[in-house]
Short mmCIF file of the C-alpha atoms (twelve columns), coordinates in Angstrom:
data_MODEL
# 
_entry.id   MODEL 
# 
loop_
_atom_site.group_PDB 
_atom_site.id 
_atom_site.type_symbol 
_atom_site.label_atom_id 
_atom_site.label_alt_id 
_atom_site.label_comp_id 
_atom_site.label_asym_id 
_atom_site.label_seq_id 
_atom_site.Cartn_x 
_atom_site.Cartn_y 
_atom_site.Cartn_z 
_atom_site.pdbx_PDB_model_num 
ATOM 1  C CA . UNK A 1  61.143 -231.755 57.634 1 
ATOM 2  C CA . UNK A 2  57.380 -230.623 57.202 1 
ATOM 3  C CA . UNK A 3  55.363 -232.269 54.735 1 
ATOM 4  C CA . UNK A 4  53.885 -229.239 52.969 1 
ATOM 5  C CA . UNK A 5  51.512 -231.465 51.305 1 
ATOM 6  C CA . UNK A 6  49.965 -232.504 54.290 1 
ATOM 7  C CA . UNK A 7  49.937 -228.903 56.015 1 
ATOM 8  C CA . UNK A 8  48.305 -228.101 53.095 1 
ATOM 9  C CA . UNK A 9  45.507 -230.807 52.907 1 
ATOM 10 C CA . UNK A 10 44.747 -230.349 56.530 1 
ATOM 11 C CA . UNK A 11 43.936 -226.577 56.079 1 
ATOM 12 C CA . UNK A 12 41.858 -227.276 52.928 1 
ATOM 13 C CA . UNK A 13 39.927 -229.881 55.208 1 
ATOM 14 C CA . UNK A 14 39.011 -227.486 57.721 1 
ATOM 15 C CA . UNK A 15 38.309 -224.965 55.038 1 
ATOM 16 C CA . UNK A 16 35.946 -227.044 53.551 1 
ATOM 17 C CA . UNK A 17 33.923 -227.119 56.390 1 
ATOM 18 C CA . UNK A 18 33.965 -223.372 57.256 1 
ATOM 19 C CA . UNK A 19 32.402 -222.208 53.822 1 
ATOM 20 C CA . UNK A 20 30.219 -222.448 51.812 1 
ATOM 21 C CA . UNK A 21 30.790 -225.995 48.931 1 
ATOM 22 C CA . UNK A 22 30.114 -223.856 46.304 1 
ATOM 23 C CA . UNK A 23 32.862 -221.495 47.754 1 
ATOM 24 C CA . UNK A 24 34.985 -223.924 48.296 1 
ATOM 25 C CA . UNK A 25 34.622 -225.919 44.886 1 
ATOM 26 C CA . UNK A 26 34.918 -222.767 43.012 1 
ATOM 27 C CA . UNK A 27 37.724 -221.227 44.963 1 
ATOM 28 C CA . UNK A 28 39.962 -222.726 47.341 1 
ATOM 29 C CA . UNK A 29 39.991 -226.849 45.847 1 
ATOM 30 C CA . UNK A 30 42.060 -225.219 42.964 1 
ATOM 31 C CA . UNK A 31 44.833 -223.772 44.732 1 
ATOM 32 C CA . UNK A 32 48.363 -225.615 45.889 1 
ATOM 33 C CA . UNK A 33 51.070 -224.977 47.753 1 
ATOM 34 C CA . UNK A 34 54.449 -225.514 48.262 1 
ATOM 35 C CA . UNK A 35 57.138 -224.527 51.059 1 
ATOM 36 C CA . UNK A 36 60.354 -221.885 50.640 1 
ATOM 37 C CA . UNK A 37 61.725 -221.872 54.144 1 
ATOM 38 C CA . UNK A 38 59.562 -220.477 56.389 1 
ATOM 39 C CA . UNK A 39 57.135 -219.413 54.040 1 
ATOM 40 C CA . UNK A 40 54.083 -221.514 52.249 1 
ATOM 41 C CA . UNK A 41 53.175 -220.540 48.524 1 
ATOM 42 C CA . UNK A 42 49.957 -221.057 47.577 1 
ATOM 43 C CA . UNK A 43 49.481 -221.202 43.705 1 
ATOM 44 C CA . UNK A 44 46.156 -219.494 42.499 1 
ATOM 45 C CA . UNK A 45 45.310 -219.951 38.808 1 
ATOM 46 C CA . UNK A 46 45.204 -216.424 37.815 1 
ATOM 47 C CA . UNK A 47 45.196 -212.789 39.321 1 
ATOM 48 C CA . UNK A 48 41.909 -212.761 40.408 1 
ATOM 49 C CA . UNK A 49 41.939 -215.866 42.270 1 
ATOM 50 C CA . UNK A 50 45.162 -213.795 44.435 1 
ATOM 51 C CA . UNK A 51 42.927 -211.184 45.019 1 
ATOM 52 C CA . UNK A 52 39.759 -212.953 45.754 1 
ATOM 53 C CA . UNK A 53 41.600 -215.019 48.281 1 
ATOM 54 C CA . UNK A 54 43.713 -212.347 49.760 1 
ATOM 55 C CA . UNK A 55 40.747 -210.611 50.773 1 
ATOM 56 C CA . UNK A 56 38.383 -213.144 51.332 1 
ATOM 57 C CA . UNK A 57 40.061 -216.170 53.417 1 
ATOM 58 C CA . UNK A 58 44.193 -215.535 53.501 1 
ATOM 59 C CA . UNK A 59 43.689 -214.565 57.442 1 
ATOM 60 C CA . UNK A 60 41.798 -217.732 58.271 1 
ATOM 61 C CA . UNK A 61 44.307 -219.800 55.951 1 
ATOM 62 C CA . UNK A 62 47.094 -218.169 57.630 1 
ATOM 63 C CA . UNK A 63 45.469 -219.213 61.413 1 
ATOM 64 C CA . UNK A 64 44.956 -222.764 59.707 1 
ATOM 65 C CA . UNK A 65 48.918 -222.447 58.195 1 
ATOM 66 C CA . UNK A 66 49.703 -221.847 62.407 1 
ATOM 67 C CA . UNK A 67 48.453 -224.125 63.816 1 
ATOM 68 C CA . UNK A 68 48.834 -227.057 61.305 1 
ATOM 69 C CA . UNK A 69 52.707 -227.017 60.969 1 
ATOM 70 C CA . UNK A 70 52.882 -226.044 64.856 1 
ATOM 71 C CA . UNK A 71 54.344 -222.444 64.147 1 
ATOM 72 C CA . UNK A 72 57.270 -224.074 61.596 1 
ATOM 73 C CA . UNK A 73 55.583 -221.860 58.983 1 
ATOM 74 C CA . UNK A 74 55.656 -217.927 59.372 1 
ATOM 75 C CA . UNK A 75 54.463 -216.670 56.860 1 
ATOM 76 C CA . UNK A 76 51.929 -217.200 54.130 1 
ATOM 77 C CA . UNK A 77 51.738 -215.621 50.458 1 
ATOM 78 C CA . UNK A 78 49.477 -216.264 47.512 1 
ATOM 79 C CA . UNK A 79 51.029 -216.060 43.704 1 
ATOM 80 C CA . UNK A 80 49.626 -216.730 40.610 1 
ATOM 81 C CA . UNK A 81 50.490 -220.421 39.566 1 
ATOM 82 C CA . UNK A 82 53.488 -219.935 36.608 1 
ATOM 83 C CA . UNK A 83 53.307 -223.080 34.915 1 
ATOM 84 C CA . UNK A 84 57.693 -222.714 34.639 1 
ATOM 85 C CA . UNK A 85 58.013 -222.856 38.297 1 
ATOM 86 C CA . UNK A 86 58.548 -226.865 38.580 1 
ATOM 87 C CA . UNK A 87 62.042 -226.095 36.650 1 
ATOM 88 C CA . UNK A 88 63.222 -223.803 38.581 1 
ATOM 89 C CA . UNK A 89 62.762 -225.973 41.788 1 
# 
């Protein structure tokens, strides 16, 4: 199985380095993710964090997503971070 975790910290490594550190302080060091079959959730602390990074750096995140986890992940969404969603796992 993928580590998620890793996936994850690998695309938020080469993020870092294609922004700005302010932008990527403010924005993308808050978010996490976690893996639902194909799929990789990223958790965004409010609605405006979805929408900032939907239209701002989802398609490079998704290129990162690729090629990280060798094409095992297909898709990539970005929700706002429920704090219940640990029980439901």
């Amino acid at each position: 199985m993928i580590d998620t975790a890793n996936i994850w910290d690998k695309c938020l490594n080469d993020l870092r380095y294609n922004v700005k550190d302010n932008v990527f302080t403010m924005w993308l060091r808050p978010l996490s993710a976690y893996q639902e079959a194909q799929t990789l959730i990223i958790l965004a602390p409010n609605d405006y964090f979805v929408t900032y990074i939907k239209k701002n750096h989802l398609q490079d995140i998704q290129q990162l997503v690729a090629k990280h986890s060798q094409g095992s992940i297909e898709e990539v969404v970005v929700h706002v971070d429920n704090a219940g969603r640990e029980g439901r796992r």
